[in-house]
Amino acid sequence: MLRLQHVKRSVHRLSHLATACPAVARTPKPSGFRYSYPVNLAGAPARHLCTSSQCQASTGSASADSSPLSGQSLRERYERDGYAIVPDLLSNKQVNDLLDEMEAICRGQRGDIPGVKQIDHEEVTREEVIKNYLCIHFPHKISPVVRELVREENTVQVLTSILGANVKCMQTMMFMKAAGKPGQATHQDEFYIPTRDRSLCASWIALDDATIENGCVWVIPGSHRSGVIWPMEPHNDDRFDFADISYGHPYTESDYIPVELPSGSAVFFNGHLLHRSLPNKSKGFRRAFANHYMTA
C-alpha cells in the first residue's frame, strides 16, 4: 500500500509502507550485495563544484580519483570529510529512465496511491504532474527500473570501496523539489535510520544539475567524526520544510559547504554527517535519486 501524506506548505510525500516485495527478493543480486526492507521510521563558505573531470573548491581543490569509483583515495576522503563526490555515476540514459519513472509514479501508472489521481492524457506535462510532490519514499517496491538502479554496477563499486564487501540497501527515495519549494533543515540521516555499527551511507544522485540556486545539498565537512547523534527539535524557519532541525552542535553558518553536482553525478555521505538543503530559487526543478545503504 502507498500512502499520501499532506505536509507543510501543501507539499506532498509519497511513502511506500508495504512489506518486502517478493519479486525483489527473487531478483538476482551481485555477490555480496543484499537488500533490507526496514519499517518506514515514523558567511561565504567554500564552494564544491563537481565536473566530469574533477571536483573543485574555491578555497582549494579536491580532485576526483583517476578511477573515481574505487580506491584508497575515495575511502580516505569519505572517512576524513564524511562525504565523497563521484562524477558521472549514472549515464544520461539511466538519468532519463529515473525521470520517466518519477513521472509514471506521480501519474498513478505504477499502482493505486490514495490521494493521487491517475493522469493518462498527454496534454498534462511532466512538470505539471510532479510539481506538487516533494518526495517518493521506497519507489523500488513498485518500480523495476528503480530496483535495478539501486544496485547498478558503479554504485556497488563505490559502496564496496567505502563500506566493504557486504552491503545492503535500507531505503530509496526520489526528490522532485520544484521551483519555490523549501529545503530541509540540518540533520543527520542516522537519526532516522540508526545502524548497529555507524555504517549508514547515503547515495545522493543529481537528476538535474544541482546548484546553489536550485537548492543543492550543503554539508559540514568532518561533522561525522565525533559519532554524536545530535538532538532534533521543531523550527519556524521558512527556508525549510516540516522536518525537525538538529541543535546543540558546535557548528555555525560558515561551516557549511554547498555541493553542486552535474546531472548523473553523486555525493556519498556518512550517516552522521550534518547536512541540509536550501529552497529552490530557480525556475526549474532540482530532482534527485537518494538511497541509504549500510554494511550487511
Short mmCIF file of C-alpha atoms in Angstrom, two decimals, residues 188 191 223 226-232 245-251 272 274:
data_model
loop_
_atom_site.label_atom_id
_atom_site.label_comp_id
_atom_site.label_asym_id
_atom_site.label_seq_id
_atom_site.Cartn_x
_atom_site.Cartn_y
_atom_site.Cartn_z
CA GLN A 188 21.88 13.52 10.30
CA PHE A 191 18.88 9.93 13.46
CA SER A 223 30.99 16.77 11.37
CA SER A 226 32.54 12.75 16.85
CA GLY A 227 29.99 9.97 16.37
CA VAL A 228 27.39 12.07 18.21
CA ILE A 229 23.77 11.98 17.04
CA TRP A 230 22.59 15.49 17.88
CA PRO A 231 19.03 16.01 19.18
CA MET A 232 16.27 17.37 16.96
CA ILE A 245 16.36 20.58 12.83
CA SER A 246 19.49 19.35 14.64
CA TYR A 247 20.61 21.51 17.55
CA GLY A 248 23.30 21.59 20.23
CA HIS A 249 26.22 21.02 17.86
CA PRO A 250 29.16 23.48 17.77
CA TYR A 251 28.94 24.41 14.07
CA HIS A 272 26.50 11.05 10.97
CA LEU A 274 25.37 17.14 9.35
#
